[in-house]
Amino acid sequence: MSEVDNLFANPFGKVNDFTFDHAVARVFPDMIKRSVPGYPTIIESIGVIAGQYAQPGTLIYDLGCSLGAATQSMRRQLPQQGNHILAVDNAEAMVERCREYLTAQDAMLEERIPTEVICADITELELQPCSLVVLNFTLQFVPPAQRLALLARIRQALLPGGVLILSEKLTFTDSQTQTSLEALHYAFKRANGYSELEIAQKRTAIENVMRPDPLEVHQQRLDEAGFSHSHLWFQCLNFCSMIAHA
């Protein structure tokens, strides 16, 4: 169902800001696998973490679900214990294809965890009590001024013992670390078949849309949002994933 990502293979007179439109939705699985070091490990591990922390009979959110990879992982690995997953994204093209992927997964699962996919702005969504929230490379696309408020609302919605899984691209306050890991990330992309033109044009397209933070900023923001503890559970180059406890 996925096509090869060649969206930036030809030179543009003007590179427009990146959007999650139908063209991106068609190639997104290939794009993210070739662009995000460790992505398959993060996705599979989200299912494992969900199995550890999702409480029976509770709601689970996948906020900024894109094509539902994290949701699919949780559906594969969660036991049948009365959970319900609500997957949310604000891009209609991604939501449409996410529904297609989940329908295909339904045919392969003997027991299905009820899942609803909706198109909505997660910064305005009224969150219901839940035991697990996934923000998988989502917060970096939320305007920085709105990030603390979103995390605070998530913290308020989480039941006692609930957790947030937060995956993000990182920047680094130490310039040598930033330069080194950024160079390795570009080397990762080249090793996965992207040309220098594709790397440069994608960087231009996304620089005004995705604004990553240093790990220290994430940790401080999670503290301010009311989480009792947070820790890194995965990092590959300049990409990481954290668990934050209610």
Tab-separated table of C-alpha atoms in Angstrom:
chain	number	residue	atom	x	y	z
A	1	MET	CA	0.000	0.000	0.000
A	2	SER	CA	3.031	2.279	0.381
A	3	GLU	CA	5.088	3.789	-2.426
A	4	VAL	CA	8.770	4.736	-2.564
A	5	ASP	CA	9.474	8.252	-1.324
A	6	ASN	CA	10.784	10.347	-4.209
A	7	LEU	CA	8.863	13.530	-3.369
A	8	PHE	CA	12.029	15.650	-3.225
A	9	ALA	CA	14.020	13.865	-5.937
A	10	ASN	CA	13.572	16.594	-8.547
A	11	PRO	CA	14.695	20.212	-8.052
A	12	PHE	CA	12.026	22.745	-7.077
A	13	GLY	CA	12.137	26.417	-8.037
A	14	LYS	CA	10.676	27.115	-4.591
A	15	VAL	CA	10.461	24.557	-1.798
A	16	ASN	CA	7.138	24.904	0.011
A	17	ASP	CA	6.582	24.084	3.672
A	18	PHE	CA	6.076	20.403	4.368
A	19	THR	CA	2.458	19.271	4.726
A	20	PHE	CA	0.936	15.885	5.496
A	21	ASP	CA	-1.057	15.763	2.275
A	22	HIS	CA	-2.103	12.846	0.049
A	23	ALA	CA	1.304	12.719	-1.649
A	24	VAL	CA	3.049	12.351	1.712
A	25	ALA	CA	0.465	9.831	2.935
A	26	ARG	CA	1.205	7.575	-0.060
A	27	VAL	CA	4.936	7.366	0.708
A	28	PHE	CA	4.989	7.992	4.459
A	29	PRO	CA	5.966	4.466	5.633
A	30	ASP	CA	8.973	4.483	3.296
A	31	MET	CA	9.809	8.093	4.167
A	32	ILE	CA	9.872	7.640	7.907
A	33	LYS	CA	11.702	4.300	7.833
A	34	ARG	CA	14.473	5.840	5.720
A	35	SER	CA	14.551	9.124	7.671
A	36	VAL	CA	14.236	8.225	11.371
A	37	PRO	CA	16.979	6.038	12.847
A	38	GLY	CA	15.532	3.358	15.116
A	39	TYR	CA	11.933	3.928	14.033
A	40	PRO	CA	10.987	0.223	13.703
A	41	THR	CA	12.363	-0.438	17.199
A	42	ILE	CA	10.368	2.445	18.651
A	43	ILE	CA	7.150	1.258	17.014
A	44	GLU	CA	7.476	-2.334	18.192
A	45	SER	CA	8.492	-1.202	21.675
A	46	ILE	CA	5.432	1.035	21.983
A	47	GLY	CA	3.365	-2.141	21.878
A	48	VAL	CA	5.528	-3.692	24.593
A	49	ILE	CA	5.281	-0.581	26.786
A	50	ALA	CA	1.528	-0.477	26.268
A	51	GLY	CA	1.324	-4.072	27.448
A	52	GLN	CA	3.121	-3.037	30.607
A	53	TYR	CA	1.172	0.120	31.463
A	54	ALA	CA	-2.258	0.053	29.791
A	55	GLN	CA	-4.821	-0.603	32.510
A	56	PRO	CA	-7.746	-2.963	31.863
A	57	GLY	CA	-10.927	-1.317	30.640
A	58	THR	CA	-9.334	2.064	29.975
A	59	LEU	CA	-8.960	4.412	27.033
A	60	ILE	CA	-5.648	4.744	25.142
A	61	TYR	CA	-4.779	7.755	22.960
A	62	ASP	CA	-2.486	7.837	19.936
A	63	LEU	CA	-2.217	11.594	19.381
A	64	GLY	CA	-0.798	12.614	16.029
A	65	CYS	CA	-1.278	9.040	14.866
A	66	SER	CA	-0.285	9.649	11.196
A	67	LEU	CA	-0.873	6.252	9.529
A	68	GLY	CA	-1.415	4.453	12.822
A	69	ALA	CA	1.849	2.525	13.164
A	70	ALA	CA	1.883	2.917	16.962
A	71	THR	CA	-1.796	1.991	17.158
A	72	GLN	CA	-1.175	-1.126	15.075
A	73	SER	CA	1.700	-2.111	17.357
A	74	MET	CA	-0.474	-1.768	20.449
A	75	ARG	CA	-3.282	-3.769	18.859
A	76	ARG	CA	-0.838	-6.570	18.068
A	77	GLN	CA	0.662	-6.758	21.531
A	78	LEU	CA	-2.001	-5.709	24.034
A	79	PRO	CA	-3.956	-8.540	25.683
A	80	GLN	CA	-7.723	-8.463	25.449
A	81	GLN	CA	-8.588	-6.527	28.600
A	82	GLY	CA	-11.325	-4.155	27.521
A	83	ASN	CA	-9.189	-1.312	26.205
A	84	HIS	CA	-10.298	1.148	23.531
A	85	ILE	CA	-7.853	3.093	21.332
A	86	LEU	CA	-8.604	6.566	20.014
A	87	ALA	CA	-6.201	7.571	17.230
A	88	VAL	CA	-6.203	11.265	16.326
A	89	ASP	CA	-4.576	13.300	13.560
A	90	ASN	CA	-5.325	16.703	12.060
A	91	ALA	CA	-4.400	15.722	8.487
A	92	GLU	CA	-7.361	14.256	6.624
A	93	ALA	CA	-5.111	12.461	4.116
A	94	MET	CA	-3.303	10.650	6.935
A	95	VAL	CA	-6.558	9.786	8.705
A	96	GLU	CA	-8.041	8.280	5.551
A	97	ARG	CA	-5.043	6.039	4.938
A	98	CYS	CA	-4.759	5.192	8.645
A	99	ARG	CA	-8.293	3.815	8.505
A	100	GLU	CA	-7.335	1.729	5.471
A	101	TYR	CA	-4.309	0.260	7.269
A	102	LEU	CA	-6.338	-0.579	10.371
A	103	THR	CA	-9.043	-2.233	8.266
A	104	ALA	CA	-6.351	-4.375	6.646
A	105	GLN	CA	-4.983	-5.256	10.083
A	106	ASP	CA	-8.472	-6.244	11.241
A	107	ALA	CA	-8.414	-9.074	8.701
A	108	MET	CA	-5.238	-10.476	10.267
A	109	LEU	CA	-6.210	-10.222	13.942
A	110	GLU	CA	-8.286	-12.906	15.593
A	111	GLU	CA	-9.197	-10.589	18.461
A	112	ARG	CA	-9.410	-6.869	17.781
A	113	ILE	CA	-9.068	-4.027	20.236
A	114	PRO	CA	-11.807	-1.493	19.381
A	115	THR	CA	-10.184	1.463	17.646
A	116	GLU	CA	-11.571	4.768	16.412
A	117	VAL	CA	-9.683	7.138	14.120
A	118	ILE	CA	-10.745	10.771	14.058
A	119	CYS	CA	-9.552	13.931	12.350
A	120	ALA	CA	-9.076	16.633	14.986
A	121	ASP	CA	-6.629	19.176	16.376
A	122	ILE	CA	-5.048	17.565	19.442
A	123	THR	CA	-4.425	20.989	20.991
A	124	GLU	CA	-8.213	21.502	21.138
A	125	LEU	CA	-9.343	17.921	21.772
A	126	GLU	CA	-11.122	17.313	25.061
A	127	LEU	CA	-9.228	14.406	26.597
A	128	GLN	CA	-11.087	11.747	28.566
A	129	PRO	CA	-9.618	9.727	31.477
A	130	CYS	CA	-7.035	7.312	30.082
A	131	SER	CA	-4.157	5.112	31.183
A	132	LEU	CA	-1.803	5.594	28.225
A	133	VAL	CA	-1.077	8.387	25.748
A	134	VAL	CA	1.285	8.125	22.781
A	135	LEU	CA	2.867	11.225	21.224
A	136	ASN	CA	5.089	9.600	18.619
A	137	PHE	CA	7.017	12.357	16.795
A	138	THR	CA	4.037	14.657	17.217
A	139	LEU	CA	4.952	17.311	19.772
A	140	GLN	CA	7.685	18.699	17.496
A	141	PHE	CA	4.934	19.768	15.048
A	142	VAL	CA	2.882	21.527	17.748
A	143	PRO	CA	3.606	25.277	18.026
A	144	PRO	CA	6.133	25.675	20.868
A	145	ALA	CA	3.870	28.063	22.802
A	146	GLN	CA	1.163	25.365	22.966
A	147	ARG	CA	3.304	22.410	24.036
A	148	LEU	CA	3.194	22.869	27.812
A	149	ALA	CA	-0.583	23.301	27.825
A	150	LEU	CA	-1.028	20.116	25.773
A	151	LEU	CA	1.206	18.115	28.111
A	152	ALA	CA	-0.594	19.508	31.159
A	153	ARG	CA	-3.948	18.421	29.709
A	154	ILE	CA	-2.548	14.958	29.025
A	155	ARG	CA	-1.242	14.734	32.568
A	156	GLN	CA	-4.652	15.739	33.947
A	157	ALA	CA	-6.377	13.081	31.822
A	158	LEU	CA	-4.044	10.258	32.860
A	159	LEU	CA	-5.286	7.932	35.557
A	160	PRO	CA	-3.046	7.120	38.548
A	161	GLY	CA	-0.258	4.894	37.256
A	162	GLY	CA	-0.776	6.096	33.695
A	163	VAL	CA	2.061	7.012	31.342
A	164	LEU	CA	2.877	9.144	28.332
A	165	ILE	CA	5.179	7.787	25.615
A	166	LEU	CA	6.898	10.766	23.991
A	167	SER	CA	9.102	10.282	20.909
A	168	GLU	CA	10.921	13.265	19.408
A	169	LYS	CA	13.769	14.441	17.280
A	170	LEU	CA	16.334	16.182	19.493
A	171	THR	CA	18.519	19.228	19.211
A	172	PHE	CA	21.538	19.668	21.476
A	173	THR	CA	22.806	22.648	23.414
A	174	ASP	CA	26.398	21.484	22.929
A	175	SER	CA	27.377	22.581	19.423
A	176	GLN	CA	29.849	19.729	18.888
A	177	THR	CA	27.216	17.136	19.752
A	178	GLN	CA	24.676	18.875	17.516
A	179	THR	CA	27.079	18.976	14.560
A	180	SER	CA	28.202	15.374	15.017
A	181	LEU	CA	24.767	13.785	15.365
A	182	GLU	CA	23.245	15.935	12.626
A	183	ALA	CA	26.004	14.796	10.257
A	184	LEU	CA	25.379	11.169	11.226
A	185	HIS	CA	21.667	11.624	10.575
A	186	TYR	CA	22.382	12.874	7.051
A	187	ALA	CA	24.748	9.920	6.569
A	188	PHE	CA	21.892	7.632	7.668
A	189	LYS	CA	19.650	9.166	5.013
A	190	ARG	CA	22.311	8.792	2.321
A	191	ALA	CA	22.813	5.157	3.330
A	192	ASN	CA	19.077	4.680	2.802
A	193	GLY	CA	19.221	5.980	-0.760
A	194	TYR	CA	18.407	9.672	-0.418
A	195	SER	CA	20.409	12.048	-2.617
A	196	GLU	CA	21.986	15.291	-1.457
A	197	LEU	CA	19.243	17.161	-3.333
A	198	GLU	CA	16.501	15.205	-1.544
A	199	ILE	CA	18.107	15.768	1.845
A	200	ALA	CA	18.558	19.500	1.225
A	201	GLN	CA	15.047	20.098	-0.128
A	202	LYS	CA	13.369	18.066	2.627
A	203	ARG	CA	15.367	20.048	5.223
A	204	THR	CA	14.162	23.323	3.707
A	205	ALA	CA	10.569	22.102	3.540
A	206	ILE	CA	10.416	21.012	7.150
A	207	GLU	CA	12.509	23.620	8.962
A	208	ASN	CA	9.563	25.993	9.557
A	209	VAL	CA	7.130	23.184	10.360
A	210	MET	CA	9.018	20.873	12.724
A	211	ARG	CA	10.775	22.548	15.643
A	212	PRO	CA	12.582	20.042	17.879
A	213	ASP	CA	13.815	20.722	21.415
A	214	PRO	CA	16.771	19.587	23.526
A	215	LEU	CA	16.169	16.698	25.917
A	216	GLU	CA	16.584	19.062	28.872
A	217	VAL	CA	13.696	21.207	27.608
A	218	HIS	CA	11.468	18.148	27.292
A	219	GLN	CA	12.306	17.036	30.816
A	220	GLN	CA	11.679	20.472	32.306
A	221	ARG	CA	8.403	20.833	30.416
A	222	LEU	CA	7.201	17.426	31.611
A	223	ASP	CA	8.025	18.453	35.184
A	224	GLU	CA	6.105	21.705	34.758
A	225	ALA	CA	3.151	19.793	33.291
A	226	GLY	CA	2.907	17.788	36.504
A	227	PHE	CA	4.457	14.452	35.606
A	228	SER	CA	6.062	12.772	38.604
A	229	HIS	CA	8.998	11.290	36.716
A	230	SER	CA	10.291	10.959	33.161
A	231	HIS	CA	13.156	9.024	31.663
A	232	LEU	CA	14.716	8.203	28.326
A	233	TRP	CA	14.169	4.609	27.223
A	234	PHE	CA	15.562	4.863	23.678
A	235	GLN	CA	17.916	7.020	21.656
A	236	CYS	CA	19.415	6.518	18.215
A	237	LEU	CA	21.481	9.442	16.946
A	238	ASN	CA	19.306	12.569	17.332
A	239	PHE	CA	16.011	10.730	17.824
A	240	CYS	CA	14.675	9.504	21.147
A	241	SER	CA	11.691	8.233	23.055
A	242	MET	CA	10.754	8.861	26.677
A	243	ILE	CA	8.309	7.560	29.248
A	244	ALA	CA	6.652	10.104	31.561
A	245	HIS	CA	4.744	8.857	34.611
A	246	ALA	CA	1.611	10.506	35.964
